[in-house]
Amino acid sequence: MSKTKGICILGATGSIGVSTLDVVARHPALYKVVALTANTNTDALFEQCLEHHPEYAVVVDEKRVQAFREKIKASIVSDIKILSGAKALEQVATLPNVDSVMAAIVGAAGLLPSLAAAQAGKTVLLANKEALVMSGDIFMQAVTESGAQLLPIDSEHNAIFQCMPAAYKTGQHSPQARRILLTASGGPFRTTPLADLPAVTPAQAVAHPNWDMGKKISVDSATMMNKGLEMIEACLLFNMQPEQIQIVIHPQSVIHSMVDYVDGTVLAQMGNPDMRIPIAHALASPERFESGAEPLDIFKVARMDFEAPDFNRFPCLRLAYEAIHAGGIMPTVLNAANEIAVEAFLDGQIRYTDIAVVIERCMKAIPVRPADTLDVILEADQQARAVSKQLLAGLDS
Ligand code: NAD
Ligand code: MG
């Protein structure tokens, strides 16, 4: 790693964005921050601009950009170019002096800029699993066609990538790897009596036992839809069949996933639950550098447990398998319905257990069709959102 690389961080103000800036700031000779983006949190973005002095800052929310522009103009970083609107995300993700793009927007909103980065042949550091799940083969094809490098940031997929054979590239099929053991913490409700689940609150659902994350992924971890999305993500990134992916509940979150080889060798990647580890791995790849994470204290870990997931407790896992088996637009529908249902749960509109009900009804309401173009995917995403919103209203009837 000699030349300083330019990085664009999509979703800079979120949990992954903040961790990325923390790691990047430890290696100023290796990374220069070119662009930072936020949706609405202009206070956090302003502080990040003062500290990291990017060339560009994007505020997606057009209502907030004017005040932000004035604040930047009056500051010591008045030369930063300010853009706004969703299109600006694609613009900064494809700038000529951007080498790497951290895709850390949450949800489907991250698809177009992440795809634009892939089409432009950038090194794409993918945290935004929803973008990949909803667009599937189209995203992977864009990576192959442009020669982009796609590096997983999701801790499990980063772990799997680290356990794959040397020189392995995402998207390739590795005949030596016969199975992936995808670990999951089981979330905050792993042992809650099933009868208590309908009454769990958003505050309880976002209180993850091991990881500190954004609200949406925290709810997804509680329902285990996160693991369902990650199973689909793993099939795409590692070119495997759903049957080759075994989900393993491992409540200590020390092993971040494993690869089972044809000779019976199982390789695992371990570390503290700190997203700076996979972020630093991807940023330094193929070398290594410091992440700021604490070294793993194996004596404090003391023991590791493993159990099979209970599909009755976690119906979202079953729905994710149904979606990937149905194929076509169904993973897009699954993802969109989940986004709507989780938002409604966080807003106090529906119960925790209704999340899976909405997704299942939405998947039943929309017939499967091939997902062969981006337009078909975007249309299926919109259709599933509209259907899910209607379903929210009729839940108790
Ligand atoms: P977060 O909610 O903390 O941050 C989301 C970021 O996206 C913010 O910067 C926000 O401004 C931006 N954003 C939200 N809506 C937007 C929109 N409509 N347009 C443009 N920008 C928008 O989320 P997070 O926890 O950092 O997660 C980000 C992504 O990374 C998710 O896809 C998540 O699944 C994935 N991920 C997160 C973690 C984690 O530890 N947090 C781990 C693995 C994967
Ligand atoms: Mg994960």
Coordinates of N, CA and C in Angstrom, one line a residue, residues 149-379:
Q149 N -13.7 -4.5 -7.4 CA -13.4 -5.4 -6.3 C -14.5 -5.3 -5.3
L150 N -15.1 -6.4 -4.9 CA -16.2 -6.3 -3.9 C -15.7 -7.0 -2.6
L151 N -15.6 -6.2 -1.6 CA -15.1 -6.7 -0.3 C -16.2 -6.6 0.8
P152 N -16.5 -7.8 1.4 CA -17.6 -7.7 2.4 C -17.2 -7.1 3.7
I153 N -18.1 -6.3 4.2 CA -17.9 -5.6 5.5 C -18.7 -6.3 6.6
D154 N -19.9 -6.8 6.2 CA -20.7 -7.6 7.2 C -19.7 -8.5 7.9
S155 N -19.7 -8.6 9.2 CA -18.7 -9.3 10.0 C -18.6 -10.8 9.6
E156 N -19.8 -11.4 9.3 CA -19.8 -12.8 9.0 C -19.2 -13.0 7.6
H157 N -19.5 -12.2 6.6 CA -19.1 -12.3 5.3 C -17.6 -12.0 5.2
N158 N -17.2 -11.0 5.9 CA -15.8 -10.7 6.0 C -15.0 -11.9 6.6
A159 N -15.6 -12.5 7.6 CA -14.9 -13.7 8.2 C -14.8 -14.8 7.2
I160 N -15.9 -15.0 6.5 CA -15.9 -16.1 5.5 C -14.9 -15.8 4.4
F161 N -14.9 -14.6 3.9 CA -13.9 -14.1 2.9 C -12.4 -14.4 3.4
Q162 N -12.2 -14.1 4.7 CA -10.9 -14.3 5.3 C -10.5 -15.8 5.4
C163 N -11.6 -16.7 5.5 CA -11.4 -18.1 5.6 C -11.3 -18.8 4.2
M164 N -11.6 -18.1 3.1 CA -11.6 -18.7 1.8 C -10.2 -18.8 1.3
P165 N -9.9 -19.6 0.3 CA -8.6 -19.9 -0.2 C -7.9 -18.5 -0.6
A166 N -6.6 -18.5 -0.5 CA -5.8 -17.3 -0.9 C -6.1 -17.0 -2.3
A167 N -6.2 -15.7 -2.6 CA -6.5 -15.2 -3.9 C -7.9 -15.3 -4.3
Y168 N -8.8 -15.8 -3.4 CA -10.2 -15.9 -3.7 C -10.8 -14.5 -4.0
K169 N -11.7 -14.5 -5.0 CA -12.4 -13.2 -5.3 C -13.8 -13.4 -5.1
T170 N -14.6 -12.5 -4.5 CA -16.0 -12.7 -4.3 C -16.7 -12.9 -5.6
G171 N -17.7 -13.8 -5.6 CA -18.4 -14.1 -6.8 C -18.0 -15.4 -7.4
Q172 N -16.7 -15.8 -7.1 CA -16.2 -17.0 -7.7 C -16.8 -18.2 -6.9
H173 N -16.8 -19.4 -7.6 CA -17.2 -20.6 -7.0 C -15.9 -21.3 -6.5
S174 N -15.9 -21.7 -5.3 CA -14.7 -22.4 -4.8 C -15.1 -23.9 -4.5
P175 N -14.7 -24.8 -5.4 CA -15.1 -26.2 -5.2 C -14.5 -26.8 -3.9
Q176 N -13.5 -26.2 -3.4 CA -12.9 -26.8 -2.2 C -13.7 -26.5 -0.9
A177 N -14.4 -25.4 -1.0 CA -15.2 -25.0 0.2 C -16.6 -25.7 0.0
R178 N -17.0 -26.6 0.9 CA -18.3 -27.3 0.7 C -19.4 -26.7 1.4
R179 N -19.1 -25.9 2.5 CA -20.2 -25.4 3.4 C -19.7 -24.2 4.1
I180 N -20.7 -23.3 4.3 CA -20.4 -22.1 5.2 C -21.2 -22.3 6.5
L181 N -20.5 -22.1 7.6 CA -21.2 -22.0 8.9 C -21.4 -20.6 9.2
L182 N -22.6 -20.1 9.1 CA -22.9 -18.6 9.2 C -23.4 -18.4 10.7
T183 N -22.5 -17.7 11.5 CA -22.9 -17.6 12.9 C -23.8 -16.4 13.1
A184 N -24.6 -16.5 14.2 CA -25.6 -15.5 14.6 C -25.6 -15.5 16.1
S185 N -25.8 -14.3 16.7 CA -25.8 -14.3 18.1 C -27.2 -14.8 18.7
G186 N -28.2 -14.7 17.8 CA -29.6 -15.1 18.3 C -30.3 -13.9 18.8
G187 N -29.6 -12.7 19.0 CA -30.3 -11.5 19.4 C -30.8 -11.5 20.8
P188 N -31.6 -10.4 21.1 CA -32.0 -10.3 22.5 C -33.1 -11.2 22.9
F189 N -33.8 -11.9 22.0 CA -35.0 -12.7 22.3 C -34.8 -14.2 22.1
R190 N -33.5 -14.6 22.2 CA -33.2 -16.0 21.9 C -33.8 -16.9 22.9
T191 N -34.0 -16.4 24.2 CA -34.6 -17.3 25.2 C -35.9 -16.8 25.8
T192 N -36.4 -15.7 25.2 CA -37.6 -15.1 25.7 C -38.8 -16.1 25.5
P193 N -39.7 -16.3 26.5 CA -40.8 -17.2 26.2 C -41.6 -16.7 25.0
L194 N -42.0 -17.6 24.1 CA -42.6 -17.2 22.9 C -43.9 -16.4 23.1
A195 N -44.6 -16.7 24.2 CA -45.8 -15.9 24.6 C -45.6 -14.5 24.9
D196 N -44.3 -14.1 25.2 CA -44.0 -12.7 25.6 C -43.6 -11.9 24.3
L197 N -43.3 -12.6 23.2 CA -42.8 -11.9 22.1 C -43.8 -10.8 21.5
P198 N -45.1 -11.0 21.5 CA -45.9 -10.0 20.9 C -45.8 -8.6 21.6
A199 N -45.5 -8.7 22.9 CA -45.5 -7.4 23.6 C -44.1 -6.8 23.7
V200 N -43.1 -7.3 23.0 CA -41.8 -6.7 23.2 C -41.8 -5.3 22.5
T201 N -41.0 -4.3 23.1 CA -41.1 -3.0 22.6 C -39.9 -2.7 21.7
P202 N -40.0 -1.6 20.9 CA -38.8 -1.2 20.1 C -37.5 -1.1 20.9
A203 N -37.6 -0.5 22.1 CA -36.4 -0.3 22.9 C -35.8 -1.6 23.3
Q204 N -36.6 -2.6 23.6 CA -36.1 -3.9 23.9 C -35.5 -4.6 22.6
A205 N -36.1 -4.4 21.5 CA -35.6 -5.0 20.3 C -34.3 -4.4 19.8
V206 N -34.1 -3.1 20.0 CA -32.8 -2.5 19.5 C -31.7 -2.7 20.5
A207 N -31.9 -3.2 21.7 CA -30.9 -3.4 22.7 C -30.2 -4.8 22.4
H208 N -29.2 -4.8 21.5 CA -28.5 -6.0 21.1 C -27.5 -6.4 22.1
P209 N -27.5 -7.7 22.5 CA -26.5 -8.1 23.5 C -25.0 -7.9 23.2
N210 N -24.6 -8.0 22.0 CA -23.2 -7.9 21.7 C -22.7 -6.8 20.8
W211 N -23.6 -6.3 19.9 CA -23.2 -5.3 18.9 C -24.0 -4.0 19.1
D212 N -23.3 -2.9 18.8 CA -23.9 -1.6 18.9 C -24.1 -1.1 17.4
M213 N -25.4 -1.1 17.0 CA -25.6 -0.9 15.5 C -26.8 0.1 15.3
G214 N -27.0 0.4 14.0 CA -28.2 1.2 13.7 C -29.5 0.5 14.1
K215 N -30.6 1.3 14.2 CA -31.9 0.7 14.7 C -32.4 -0.4 13.8
K216 N -32.4 -0.2 12.5 CA -33.0 -1.2 11.6 C -32.3 -2.5 11.7
I217 N -31.0 -2.5 11.6 CA -30.3 -3.8 11.6 C -30.4 -4.4 13.0
S218 N -30.6 -3.6 14.1 CA -30.8 -4.2 15.4 C -32.1 -4.9 15.5
V219 N -33.2 -4.3 14.9 CA -34.5 -5.1 14.9 C -34.3 -6.3 14.0
D220 N -33.6 -6.2 12.9 CA -33.4 -7.4 12.0 C -32.7 -8.5 12.8
S221 N -31.8 -8.1 13.7 CA -31.0 -9.1 14.4 C -31.9 -9.8 15.4
A222 N -32.9 -9.0 16.0 CA -33.8 -9.6 17.0 C -34.8 -10.6 16.3
T223 N -35.2 -10.3 15.1 CA -36.1 -11.2 14.4 C -35.3 -12.3 13.6
M224 N -34.0 -12.1 13.5 CA -33.1 -12.9 12.7 C -33.4 -12.7 11.2
M225 N -34.2 -11.7 10.8 CA -34.2 -11.4 9.4 C -32.8 -11.0 8.9
N226 N -32.0 -10.4 9.8 CA -30.7 -10.1 9.5 C -29.9 -11.3 9.0
K227 N -30.1 -12.5 9.7 CA -29.4 -13.7 9.3 C -30.0 -14.2 8.0
G228 N -31.3 -14.0 7.8 CA -31.9 -14.4 6.5 C -31.3 -13.7 5.4
L229 N -31.2 -12.3 5.5 CA -30.6 -11.5 4.5 C -29.2 -11.9 4.3
E230 N -28.5 -12.2 5.4 CA -27.1 -12.6 5.3 C -26.9 -14.0 4.6
M231 N -27.9 -14.9 4.8 CA -27.8 -16.1 4.1 C -27.8 -15.9 2.6
I232 N -28.8 -15.0 2.2 CA -28.9 -14.7 0.7 C -27.6 -13.9 0.3
E233 N -27.1 -13.0 1.1 CA -25.9 -12.3 0.8 C -24.7 -13.3 0.6
A234 N -24.7 -14.3 1.5 CA -23.6 -15.3 1.4 C -23.7 -16.1 0.1
C235 N -24.9 -16.5 -0.3 CA -25.1 -17.2 -1.6 C -24.5 -16.4 -2.7
L236 N -24.8 -15.1 -2.7 CA -24.4 -14.3 -3.8 C -22.9 -14.0 -3.8
L237 N -22.3 -13.7 -2.6 CA -20.9 -13.3 -2.5 C -20.0 -14.5 -2.8
F238 N -20.5 -15.7 -2.3 CA -19.6 -16.8 -2.4 C -20.0 -17.9 -3.4
N239 N -21.0 -17.5 -4.2 CA -21.5 -18.4 -5.2 C -21.8 -19.8 -4.7
M240 N -22.7 -19.8 -3.7 CA -23.1 -21.1 -3.1 C -24.6 -21.2 -3.1
Q241 N -25.1 -22.5 -2.9 CA -26.5 -22.8 -2.8 C -27.0 -22.6 -1.4
P242 N -28.2 -22.2 -1.2 CA -28.7 -22.1 0.2 C -28.5 -23.3 1.1
E243 N -28.5 -24.5 0.5 CA -28.3 -25.7 1.2 C -26.9 -25.8 1.8
Q244 N -26.0 -25.1 1.2 CA -24.6 -25.1 1.6 C -24.3 -24.2 2.8
I245 N -25.3 -23.5 3.2 CA -25.1 -22.5 4.3 C -25.9 -22.9 5.5
Q246 N -25.1 -23.2 6.6 CA -25.7 -23.7 7.8 C -25.7 -22.5 8.8
I247 N -26.9 -22.1 9.2 CA -26.9 -21.0 10.2 C -26.7 -21.6 11.6
V248 N -25.8 -21.0 12.4 CA -25.4 -21.5 13.7 C -25.6 -20.4 14.7
I249 N -26.4 -20.7 15.7 CA -26.5 -19.7 16.8 C -25.3 -19.8 17.7
H250 N -24.6 -18.7 17.9 CA -23.4 -18.7 18.7 C -23.5 -17.5 19.6
P251 N -24.0 -17.6 20.8 CA -24.4 -16.3 21.5 C -23.2 -15.5 21.9
Q252 N -22.0 -16.0 22.0 CA -20.9 -15.2 22.4 C -20.4 -14.2 21.4
S253 N -20.7 -14.4 20.1 CA -20.3 -13.6 19.0 C -18.7 -13.4 19.0
V254 N -18.0 -14.5 19.1 CA -16.6 -14.5 19.0 C -16.1 -15.0 17.7
I255 N -16.7 -16.2 17.3 CA -16.5 -16.7 15.9 C -17.4 -15.9 15.0
H256 N -16.9 -15.3 14.0 CA -17.8 -14.5 13.1 C -18.3 -15.3 11.9
S257 N -17.8 -16.5 11.7 CA -18.3 -17.4 10.7 C -17.2 -18.4 10.4
M258 N -17.5 -19.5 9.7 CA -16.6 -20.6 9.4 C -16.8 -21.1 8.0
V259 N -15.7 -21.6 7.4 CA -15.8 -22.3 6.1 C -15.3 -23.8 6.3
D260 N -16.2 -24.7 5.9 CA -15.9 -26.1 6.0 C -15.4 -26.6 4.6
Y261 N -14.2 -27.2 4.6 CA -13.5 -27.6 3.4 C -13.8 -29.1 3.1
V262 N -13.6 -29.5 1.9 CA -13.9 -30.9 1.5 C -13.0 -31.9 2.2
D263 N -11.9 -31.5 2.7 CA -11.0 -32.5 3.5 C -11.4 -32.5 5.0
G264 N -12.5 -31.8 5.4 CA -12.9 -31.8 6.8 C -12.3 -30.7 7.6
T265 N -11.5 -29.9 7.0 CA -10.9 -28.7 7.8 C -12.0 -27.7 7.9
V266 N -12.1 -27.1 9.1 CA -13.1 -26.0 9.3 C -12.2 -24.8 9.7
L267 N -12.3 -23.7 9.0 CA -11.5 -22.5 9.3 C -12.5 -21.5 9.9
A268 N -12.2 -20.9 11.0 CA -13.0 -19.9 11.6 C -12.3 -18.6 11.8
Q269 N -13.0 -17.5 11.7 CA -12.3 -16.2 12.0 C -12.9 -15.7 13.3
M270 N -12.0 -15.3 14.2 CA -12.5 -14.8 15.6 C -12.0 -13.4 15.8
G271 N -12.7 -12.8 16.8 CA -12.3 -11.5 17.2 C -13.4 -10.9 18.1
N272 N -13.1 -9.8 18.7 CA -14.1 -9.1 19.5 C -15.2 -8.6 18.6
P273 N -16.4 -8.5 19.1 CA -17.5 -7.9 18.2 C -17.3 -6.4 18.1
D274 N -16.4 -6.0 17.1 CA -16.1 -4.6 16.9 C -16.0 -4.5 15.4
M275 N -16.9 -3.7 14.7 CA -17.0 -3.6 13.3 C -15.7 -3.0 12.7
R276 N -14.9 -2.3 13.5 CA -13.6 -1.8 13.0 C -12.7 -2.9 12.5
I277 N -12.9 -4.1 13.0 CA -12.0 -5.3 12.5 C -12.3 -5.6 11.1
P278 N -13.6 -5.9 10.7 CA -13.8 -6.2 9.2 C -13.6 -4.9 8.4
I279 N -13.8 -3.8 8.9 CA -13.6 -2.5 8.1 C -12.1 -2.4 7.9
A280 N -11.3 -2.6 8.9 CA -9.8 -2.4 8.7 C -9.3 -3.5 7.8
H281 N -9.9 -4.7 7.9 CA -9.5 -5.8 7.0 C -9.7 -5.4 5.5
A282 N -10.9 -4.9 5.3 CA -11.2 -4.6 3.9 C -10.4 -3.4 3.4
L283 N -10.2 -2.4 4.3 CA -9.4 -1.2 3.9 C -8.0 -1.5 3.6
A284 N -7.4 -2.4 4.4 CA -6.0 -2.8 4.2 C -5.7 -3.9 3.2
S285 N -6.8 -4.6 2.8 CA -6.6 -5.7 1.9 C -5.7 -5.5 0.7
P286 N -4.8 -6.3 0.3 CA -4.5 -7.7 0.9 C -3.6 -7.7 2.1
E287 N -3.2 -6.5 2.6 CA -2.3 -6.4 3.8 C -3.2 -6.3 5.0
R288 N -2.6 -5.9 6.1 CA -3.3 -5.7 7.4 C -2.8 -4.5 8.1
F289 N -3.6 -3.8 8.8 CA -3.2 -2.7 9.6 C -4.1 -2.6 10.8
E290 N -3.7 -1.7 11.8 CA -4.4 -1.6 13.0 C -5.8 -1.0 12.8
S291 N -6.7 -1.6 13.7 CA -8.1 -1.1 13.6 C -8.6 -0.3 14.8
G292 N -7.8 -0.4 15.9 CA -8.2 0.2 17.1 C -9.0 -0.7 18.0
A293 N -9.3 -1.9 17.5 CA -10.1 -2.8 18.3 C -9.2 -3.4 19.4
E294 N -9.8 -3.8 20.5 CA -9.1 -4.4 21.6 C -8.7 -5.8 21.2
P295 N -7.5 -6.3 21.7 CA -7.2 -7.7 21.4 C -8.2 -8.6 22.0
L296 N -8.4 -9.8 21.4 CA -9.4 -10.7 22.0 C -8.8 -11.4 23.3
D297 N -9.5 -11.3 24.3 CA -9.1 -12.0 25.6 C -9.8 -13.4 25.6
I298 N -9.0 -14.4 25.2 CA -9.6 -15.7 25.1 C -10.0 -16.3 26.4
F299 N -9.4 -15.9 27.5 CA -9.7 -16.4 28.8 C -11.0 -15.8 29.3
K300 N -11.2 -14.5 28.9 CA -12.5 -13.9 29.2 C -13.7 -14.6 28.5
V301 N -13.4 -15.0 27.2 CA -14.4 -15.7 26.4 C -14.8 -17.0 27.1
A302 N -13.7 -17.7 27.5 CA -13.8 -18.9 28.3 C -14.6 -20.1 27.6
R303 N -15.8 -19.8 27.1 CA -16.5 -20.9 26.4 C -17.3 -20.4 25.2
M304 N -17.5 -21.3 24.3 CA -18.3 -20.9 23.2 C -19.4 -22.0 23.0
D305 N -20.6 -21.5 22.7 CA -21.8 -22.4 22.6 C -22.3 -22.3 21.1
F306 N -22.9 -23.4 20.7 CA -23.4 -23.4 19.3 C -24.8 -24.2 19.4
E307 N -25.8 -23.6 18.7 CA -27.1 -24.3 18.6 C -27.7 -24.0 17.3
A308 N -28.6 -24.9 16.9 CA -29.3 -24.7 15.6 C -30.5 -23.7 15.8
P309 N -30.8 -22.9 14.8 CA -31.8 -21.9 15.0 C -33.2 -22.6 15.0
D310 N -34.1 -22.0 15.7 CA -35.5 -22.5 15.8 C -36.4 -21.6 14.9
F311 N -36.8 -22.2 13.8 CA -37.6 -21.5 12.8 C -39.0 -21.1 13.3
N312 N -39.4 -21.7 14.3 CA -40.7 -21.3 14.9 C -40.6 -20.0 15.7
R313 N -39.5 -19.9 16.4 CA -39.2 -18.6 17.1 C -38.8 -17.5 16.1
F314 N -38.2 -17.9 15.1 CA -37.7 -16.9 14.1 C -38.3 -17.1 12.7
P315 N -39.6 -16.8 12.5 CA -40.2 -17.1 11.2 C -39.5 -16.3 10.1
C316 N -38.9 -15.2 10.4 CA -38.2 -14.5 9.3 C -37.2 -15.3 8.6
L317 N -36.5 -16.2 9.3 CA -35.5 -17.0 8.7 C -36.1 -17.9 7.7
R318 N -37.3 -18.5 8.0 CA -38.0 -19.4 7.1 C -38.4 -18.6 5.8
L319 N -38.8 -17.4 6.0 CA -39.3 -16.5 4.9 C -38.1 -16.2 4.0
A320 N -36.9 -16.0 4.6 CA -35.7 -15.7 3.7 C -35.4 -17.0 2.9
Y321 N -35.5 -18.2 3.5 CA -35.2 -19.4 2.7 C -36.3 -19.5 1.6
E322 N -37.6 -19.2 1.9 CA -38.6 -19.3 0.9 C -38.4 -18.3 -0.2
A323 N -37.9 -17.1 0.1 CA -37.6 -16.1 -0.9 C -36.5 -16.5 -1.8
I324 N -35.4 -17.1 -1.3 CA -34.3 -17.4 -2.2 C -34.7 -18.6 -3.0
H325 N -35.5 -19.6 -2.5 CA -35.9 -20.7 -3.3 C -36.9 -20.3 -4.4
A326 N -37.8 -19.3 -4.1 CA -38.7 -18.8 -5.1 C -37.9 -18.1 -6.2
G327 N -36.8 -17.4 -5.8 CA -36.0 -16.7 -6.8 C -36.6 -15.5 -7.4
G328 N -36.1 -15.1 -8.6 CA -36.7 -13.9 -9.3 C -36.7 -12.7 -8.3
I329 N -37.9 -12.0 -8.3 CA -38.0 -10.8 -7.5 C -38.3 -11.1 -6.0
M330 N -38.4 -12.3 -5.6 CA -38.9 -12.6 -4.2 C -37.9 -12.1 -3.2
P331 N -36.6 -12.2 -3.3 CA -35.7 -11.5 -2.3 C -35.9 -10.0 -2.3
T332 N -36.2 -9.4 -3.4 CA -36.5 -7.9 -3.4 C -37.7 -7.7 -2.6
V333 N -38.8 -8.5 -2.8 CA -40.0 -8.3 -2.1 C -39.8 -8.5 -0.6
L334 N -39.1 -9.6 -0.3 CA -38.8 -9.9 1.2 C -38.1 -8.7 1.8
N335 N -37.1 -8.1 1.1 CA -36.4 -7.0 1.7 C -37.2 -5.8 1.9
A336 N -38.0 -5.5 0.8 CA -38.8 -4.2 0.9 C -39.9 -4.4 2.0
A337 N -40.6 -5.5 2.0 CA -41.6 -5.7 3.0 C -41.0 -5.6 4.4
N338 N -39.8 -6.2 4.6 CA -39.2 -6.1 5.9 C -38.9 -4.7 6.3
E339 N -38.4 -3.9 5.3 CA -38.1 -2.5 5.6 C -39.3 -1.7 6.1
I340 N -40.5 -2.0 5.4 CA -41.7 -1.3 5.8 C -42.2 -1.8 7.1
A341 N -42.1 -3.1 7.4 CA -42.6 -3.6 8.6 C -41.8 -3.2 9.8
V342 N -40.5 -3.2 9.6 CA -39.6 -2.7 10.7 C -39.8 -1.3 11.1
E343 N -39.9 -0.5 10.0 CA -40.2 1.0 10.2 C -41.5 1.2 11.0
A344 N -42.5 0.4 10.7 CA -43.8 0.5 11.3 C -43.7 0.0 12.8
F345 N -42.9 -1.0 13.0 CA -42.7 -1.5 14.4 C -41.9 -0.4 15.2
L346 N -40.9 0.2 14.6 CA -40.2 1.2 15.3 C -41.0 2.4 15.6
D347 N -42.0 2.7 14.8 CA -42.9 3.8 15.0 C -44.1 3.5 15.9
G348 N -44.1 2.2 16.4 CA -45.1 1.8 17.4 C -46.5 1.5 16.7
Q349 N -46.4 1.4 15.4 CA -47.7 1.1 14.7 C -48.1 -0.4 14.7
I350 N -47.1 -1.3 14.8 CA -47.4 -2.7 14.8 C -46.6 -3.4 15.8
R351 N -47.1 -4.7 16.2 CA -46.3 -5.4 17.2 C -45.1 -6.1 16.6
Y352 N -44.2 -6.5 17.4 CA -43.0 -7.2 17.0 C -43.3 -8.4 16.2
T353 N -44.2 -9.2 16.6 CA -44.6 -10.4 15.9 C -45.3 -10.2 14.6
D354 N -45.8 -9.0 14.4 CA -46.5 -8.7 13.1 C -45.5 -8.5 12.0
I355 N -44.2 -8.2 12.3 CA -43.2 -8.0 11.3 C -43.2 -9.2 10.3
A356 N -43.1 -10.4 10.8 CA -43.1 -11.6 10.0 C -44.4 -11.8 9.3
V357 N -45.5 -11.4 9.9 CA -46.9 -11.6 9.3 C -47.0 -10.7 8.1
V358 N -46.5 -9.5 8.2 CA -46.6 -8.5 7.0 C -45.7 -9.1 5.9
I359 N -44.6 -9.5 6.2 CA -43.6 -10.0 5.1 C -44.2 -11.2 4.4
E360 N -44.7 -12.1 5.2 CA -45.3 -13.4 4.7 C -46.5 -13.1 3.8
R361 N -47.4 -12.2 4.3 CA -48.6 -11.8 3.4 C -48.2 -11.1 2.2
C362 N -47.2 -10.3 2.3 CA -46.7 -9.5 1.1 C -46.1 -10.5 0.1
M363 N -45.3 -11.5 0.5 CA -44.7 -12.4 -0.4 C -45.8 -13.3 -1.1
K364 N -46.9 -13.5 -0.3 CA -48.0 -14.3 -0.9 C -48.8 -13.5 -1.9
A365 N -48.8 -12.2 -1.7 CA -49.7 -11.3 -2.5 C -49.0 -11.0 -3.9
I366 N -47.7 -11.1 -3.9 CA -47.0 -10.7 -5.2 C -46.4 -12.0 -5.9
P367 N -46.9 -12.2 -7.1 CA -46.4 -13.4 -7.8 C -45.0 -13.2 -8.2
V368 N -44.3 -14.3 -8.2 CA -42.8 -14.3 -8.5 C -42.7 -14.0 -10.0
R369 N -41.7 -13.3 -10.4 CA -41.4 -13.1 -11.8 C -39.8 -12.9 -11.9
P370 N -39.3 -13.2 -13.1 CA -37.8 -13.1 -13.2 C -37.3 -11.7 -12.9
A371 N -36.2 -11.6 -12.3 CA -35.6 -10.3 -11.9 C -34.4 -10.0 -12.8
D372 N -34.7 -9.8 -14.1 CA -33.6 -9.7 -15.1 C -33.1 -8.3 -15.4
T373 N -33.8 -7.3 -15.0 CA -33.3 -6.0 -15.2 C -33.4 -5.1 -13.9
L374 N -32.7 -4.1 -13.9 CA -32.7 -3.2 -12.7 C -34.1 -2.6 -12.6
D375 N -34.7 -2.2 -13.7 CA -36.1 -1.7 -13.7 C -37.1 -2.6 -13.0
V376 N -37.0 -3.9 -13.4 CA -37.9 -4.9 -12.8 C -37.7 -4.9 -11.3
I377 N -36.5 -4.8 -10.8 CA -36.1 -4.8 -9.4 C -36.7 -3.6 -8.7
L378 N -36.5 -2.4 -9.3 CA -37.0 -1.2 -8.7 C -38.5 -1.2 -8.6
E379 N -39.1 -1.7 -9.7 CA -40.6 -1.8 -9.7 C -41.1 -2.8 -8.6

